[in-house]
XYZ file of C-alpha atoms in Angstrom:
352
model
C 102.318 127.685 160.125
C 103.693 124.237 159.120
C 100.294 123.109 157.375
C 99.956 126.434 155.620
C 103.436 125.870 154.291
C 102.951 122.236 153.480
C 99.694 123.292 151.532
C 101.506 125.915 149.654
C 104.363 123.376 148.744
C 101.691 120.818 147.775
C 99.782 123.595 145.518
C 103.119 124.409 143.716
C 104.060 120.603 143.067
C 100.428 120.395 141.642
C 100.739 123.474 139.409
C 104.011 122.124 138.283
C 102.566 118.658 137.504
C 99.655 120.213 135.680
C 102.097 122.577 133.749
C 104.312 119.470 132.682
C 101.304 117.892 131.780
C 99.877 120.399 129.668
C 103.268 120.813 128.117
C 103.259 117.243 127.309
C 99.669 117.123 125.743
C 100.717 120.252 123.531
C 103.617 118.669 122.358
C 101.620 115.614 121.818
C 99.285 117.500 119.752
C 101.996 119.354 117.701
C 103.481 115.970 116.757
C 100.242 114.287 115.684
C 99.393 117.517 113.703
C 102.685 117.787 112.087
C 102.766 114.029 111.253
C 99.132 114.482 109.711
C 99.964 117.388 107.662
C 103.405 115.698 106.664
C 101.674 112.764 105.495
C 98.709 114.522 103.636
C 101.411 116.714 101.939
C 103.442 113.455 100.828
C 100.278 112.248 99.540
C 98.960 115.313 97.473
C 102.258 116.829 96.540
C 104.907 115.885 94.230
C 108.547 116.789 93.786
C 109.907 119.826 91.750
C 106.379 121.174 90.885
C 106.749 123.465 88.039
C 104.118 126.194 86.943
C 101.709 125.269 84.098
C 104.059 127.462 81.772
C 107.167 125.518 82.606
C 108.264 122.368 81.369
C 106.285 119.493 82.632
C 109.312 117.147 82.057
C 110.899 118.264 85.213
C 108.274 116.205 87.238
C 109.908 113.303 89.283
C 107.317 110.493 88.170
C 109.307 107.621 90.316
C 108.097 109.765 93.304
C 104.301 109.684 91.939
C 104.607 106.182 90.847
C 105.736 104.454 94.124
C 104.089 100.950 94.620
C 100.488 101.491 94.920
C 97.236 99.860 94.011
C 95.399 101.194 91.141
C 92.306 102.688 92.570
C 88.602 102.939 90.930
C 88.485 106.651 91.181
C 87.503 108.917 88.359
C 89.249 112.408 89.148
C 86.416 114.832 88.173
C 87.031 118.430 87.739
C 90.543 117.561 87.775
C 91.421 120.703 85.681
C 90.840 122.642 89.090
C 94.072 120.978 90.598
C 97.499 122.465 90.231
C 98.856 119.314 88.197
C 95.976 117.246 87.187
C 97.681 114.339 85.856
C 100.358 113.841 88.367
C 97.906 114.843 91.521
C 95.226 111.816 90.115
C 98.185 109.521 89.660
C 99.541 110.088 92.855
C 96.715 108.266 94.700
C 96.497 105.675 91.954
C 93.238 106.888 90.385
C 92.087 104.844 87.459
C 90.380 107.525 85.177
C 91.212 111.323 84.400
C 88.837 113.973 82.823
C 89.447 117.040 80.629
C 86.775 119.640 80.134
C 87.890 120.783 76.503
C 87.069 123.814 74.358
C 87.714 124.717 70.719
C 87.417 128.195 70.304
C 89.108 128.942 66.982
C 88.369 126.645 64.034
C 91.552 127.458 62.266
C 93.810 126.971 65.415
C 94.320 123.285 66.766
C 94.733 124.389 70.460
C 92.320 123.050 72.814
C 91.653 124.764 76.012
C 90.743 123.475 79.274
C 88.135 124.670 81.834
C 84.717 123.829 83.030
C 83.407 127.142 82.103
C 84.128 129.705 79.162
C 84.796 132.464 81.381
C 87.862 130.682 83.048
C 89.667 129.953 79.696
C 93.160 131.152 78.923
C 95.780 130.037 76.487
C 98.049 129.033 79.264
C 95.518 126.288 80.418
C 95.650 124.279 77.399
C 95.122 120.523 76.758
C 98.836 120.057 75.294
C 100.544 121.560 78.544
C 98.066 120.156 81.065
C 97.741 116.772 79.972
C 99.433 115.573 76.621
C 102.882 116.374 77.768
C 103.008 114.931 81.035
C 100.990 112.008 79.787
C 103.421 111.518 76.934
C 106.484 111.921 79.030
C 105.371 109.591 81.553
C 104.676 106.803 79.182
C 107.959 107.478 77.364
C 109.869 107.525 80.671
C 108.383 104.023 81.914
C 109.092 102.558 78.390
C 112.381 103.786 77.769
C 113.929 100.116 77.917
C 111.151 98.924 75.787
C 112.226 96.077 73.310
C 110.740 95.469 69.901
C 107.517 93.365 70.147
C 107.160 93.946 73.692
C 103.729 95.605 74.852
C 104.429 98.798 76.735
C 103.810 99.531 80.264
C 101.060 101.753 81.838
C 101.188 104.222 84.393
C 100.564 101.917 87.648
C 103.953 100.012 88.412
C 101.593 97.415 90.744
C 99.772 96.908 87.465
C 101.698 97.726 84.315
C 99.293 96.134 81.954
C 96.145 98.166 83.270
C 94.926 101.233 81.306
C 94.369 104.747 82.516
C 90.920 106.381 81.296
C 91.118 109.748 79.785
C 87.909 111.253 79.501
C 87.352 114.106 77.206
C 84.493 116.341 77.886
C 83.724 118.349 74.835
C 82.237 121.642 76.274
C 81.477 123.108 72.796
C 81.670 122.016 69.043
C 82.129 118.467 69.676
C 82.729 117.430 66.147
C 85.605 120.042 65.819
C 87.014 118.607 69.238
C 87.044 115.015 67.978
C 88.882 116.128 65.019
C 91.413 117.974 66.737
C 91.617 115.228 69.267
C 92.790 112.892 66.459
C 95.784 115.089 65.806
C 96.599 115.305 69.360
C 96.346 111.420 69.557
C 98.909 110.835 66.884
C 101.903 110.859 68.995
C 100.407 108.116 71.526
C 99.018 106.112 68.811
C 102.260 105.816 66.903
C 104.067 104.358 69.991
C 101.264 101.819 70.775
C 99.922 103.653 73.840
C 96.300 103.954 72.898
C 93.571 101.232 73.161
C 92.023 100.705 69.933
C 89.495 98.424 68.167
C 90.151 97.195 64.568
C 86.451 97.416 63.308
C 87.507 95.221 60.317
C 89.193 92.310 61.947
C 87.354 92.639 65.171
C 90.516 92.797 67.239
C 91.205 94.606 70.483
C 94.660 96.170 71.268
C 94.625 97.020 75.062
C 97.105 100.111 75.481
C 98.086 101.877 78.755
C 95.787 104.709 77.836
C 92.049 104.479 76.806
C 90.520 107.625 75.449
C 86.723 108.366 75.827
C 84.633 111.291 74.747
C 82.060 111.885 77.592
C 79.198 114.598 78.248
C 75.805 114.981 77.080
C 74.952 113.263 73.803
C 73.245 115.828 71.633
C 72.752 115.537 67.997
C 76.424 117.085 67.509
C 78.002 114.678 69.589
C 80.348 112.641 67.088
C 78.892 109.249 67.330
C 78.791 108.964 63.751
C 82.379 109.655 63.434
C 83.832 107.426 66.321
C 81.448 104.642 64.941
C 83.034 105.156 61.443
C 86.876 104.736 62.651
C 88.453 101.893 60.911
C 90.822 101.667 63.989
C 88.836 103.018 66.765
C 91.289 105.084 68.979
C 88.402 106.849 70.655
C 85.233 105.654 72.488
C 81.729 107.046 73.813
C 80.804 107.378 77.160
C 77.227 105.823 77.096
C 74.310 107.269 79.094
C 73.738 105.003 82.164
C 70.388 106.069 82.502
C 69.293 105.018 78.918
C 71.925 103.085 76.993
C 69.281 102.392 74.334
C 69.520 106.136 73.415
C 72.992 105.410 72.100
C 71.995 102.340 70.760
C 69.354 104.037 68.524
C 71.804 106.452 67.204
C 73.975 103.560 66.238
C 71.115 101.874 64.681
C 70.046 105.029 62.751
C 73.941 104.930 61.265
C 73.375 101.442 60.177
C 76.197 100.281 62.882
C 75.700 96.572 63.628
C 78.570 96.311 66.062
C 78.429 95.364 69.762
C 77.690 98.224 71.997
C 80.828 97.999 74.042
C 83.052 98.223 70.986
C 81.742 101.918 70.613
C 81.055 102.459 74.314
C 83.728 101.273 76.948
C 82.189 103.430 79.794
C 78.968 104.857 80.634
C 77.806 107.578 83.284
C 74.926 109.605 84.204
C 73.985 111.980 87.362
C 72.696 110.491 90.405
C 69.496 112.209 89.825
C 68.858 110.732 86.556
C 69.688 107.228 87.838
C 67.583 107.381 91.150
C 65.002 110.063 90.471
C 65.997 111.534 93.523
C 66.960 115.732 93.510
C 70.115 116.296 95.451
C 68.541 118.406 97.719
C 65.768 115.556 98.657
C 68.580 113.134 99.294
C 68.071 112.071 102.978
C 71.452 111.581 105.081
C 73.053 108.577 105.920
C 73.505 106.832 102.536
C 71.292 105.421 99.571
C 67.523 104.676 100.308
C 66.055 101.228 99.387
C 64.352 102.559 96.056
C 67.777 104.493 95.174
C 69.965 101.529 95.924
C 67.543 99.196 93.595
C 67.374 101.743 90.818
C 71.234 101.952 90.682
C 71.755 98.083 90.973
C 69.427 97.691 87.951
C 71.246 100.459 85.790
C 74.553 98.745 86.726
C 73.257 95.403 85.831
C 72.278 96.557 82.420
C 75.485 98.247 81.761
C 77.847 95.096 83.036
C 75.540 92.970 80.717
C 76.566 94.893 77.766
C 79.981 94.747 79.244
C 80.255 98.398 79.952
C 81.815 100.229 82.890
C 79.830 102.468 85.263
C 80.075 105.830 86.861
C 77.673 108.142 88.544
C 78.306 111.943 88.856
C 76.872 114.591 91.005
C 76.382 112.542 93.988
C 75.664 114.023 97.299
C 78.670 115.736 98.373
C 77.903 117.163 101.959
C 78.542 116.389 104.892
C 81.530 114.400 104.495
C 79.918 111.609 106.602
C 77.233 111.583 103.934
C 79.307 111.693 100.944
C 81.359 108.627 102.424
C 78.212 106.796 102.785
C 77.115 106.981 99.445
C 80.512 106.164 98.190
C 80.361 103.044 100.285
C 77.045 102.045 98.875
C 78.049 102.689 95.416
C 81.281 100.761 95.890
C 78.980 97.753 97.383
C 76.751 97.935 94.457
C 79.546 97.357 92.364
C 80.446 100.750 90.591
C 83.582 100.681 88.430
C 84.561 104.332 88.734
C 83.927 106.394 91.740
C 83.411 110.072 90.592
C 85.752 112.238 92.999
C 86.186 115.618 93.348
C 87.836 115.361 96.583
C 90.613 112.717 95.869
C 92.462 112.160 99.140
C 89.127 110.936 101.387
C 88.425 108.853 98.504
C 91.487 106.957 98.286
C 91.365 106.784 102.493
C 88.126 105.226 101.999
C 89.253 102.611 99.643
C 92.410 101.758 101.486
C 90.131 101.199 104.539
C 88.244 98.588 102.879
C 89.252 95.099 103.120
C 89.827 94.586 99.298
C 92.419 97.221 99.040
């Protein structure tokens, strides 16, 4: 009887201990989970997020611009984000991109979207990009004195530039002409990087405009090359820089390539010759690595920055391995759809 009672008491004690242990583990998991999601939310959210049809001036840039390094990230397809400018700057991205359409020749409005069927009048370049970019630059330069160079978007590196890449999805020349009107407010305040074609002098502003995308015969290479004060630059084809050079030679342009093309980009498949579905897991192959290295070398010898888009995206471990290899090879702008994982990866590297 005593043994049975003792065993019962012992069993109850064990059960109670197990229950306490289980509760502790559940509490620990809850704390870890809450901490993770809270941290993630702080990284990817901002204060007083308005809707696109409200004033973006309500944004609290002091929160977005907390001291952080400028990361070699190109925020790709960022028009799909709630607030593309702020979401990119929140993690310190060095480059953003707008997919732009001009549907009405008589209307200066430029619409934003990757595909024509998603376009709406509410999603336009002014509301999504122009207003927040101008508001931020005005805010960080409100105490600027005459003769001082304007500050940029990154408090840790106020002299650096943000690349704003414009992908003209239709009518590139018309988009270019309308873009010139859009950029007037920025240029008057000294916010744009420019190259004076008569004096050969550079002015490095906090915002650098690049037209990107395919280079069809309708791409405004001649118009950009013909600017006296060049405030828009070309994203050259990384897989074939000579194609852009041939266009410039045809127009009789004798300037250095990097005074017209500041950046270059191409798809992963064009650079490596490997179709995405055939890419092996675990990072770049030796052949892929060598082909990318040679492309980077050619661009860097011309003084042009590099980017590769449409890189393998899944599974995450493979995507990260490709990113690591590209960074090791010296890529200048890592083309990224998922901002937070890319930022985490860069922070984990010893040079960040």
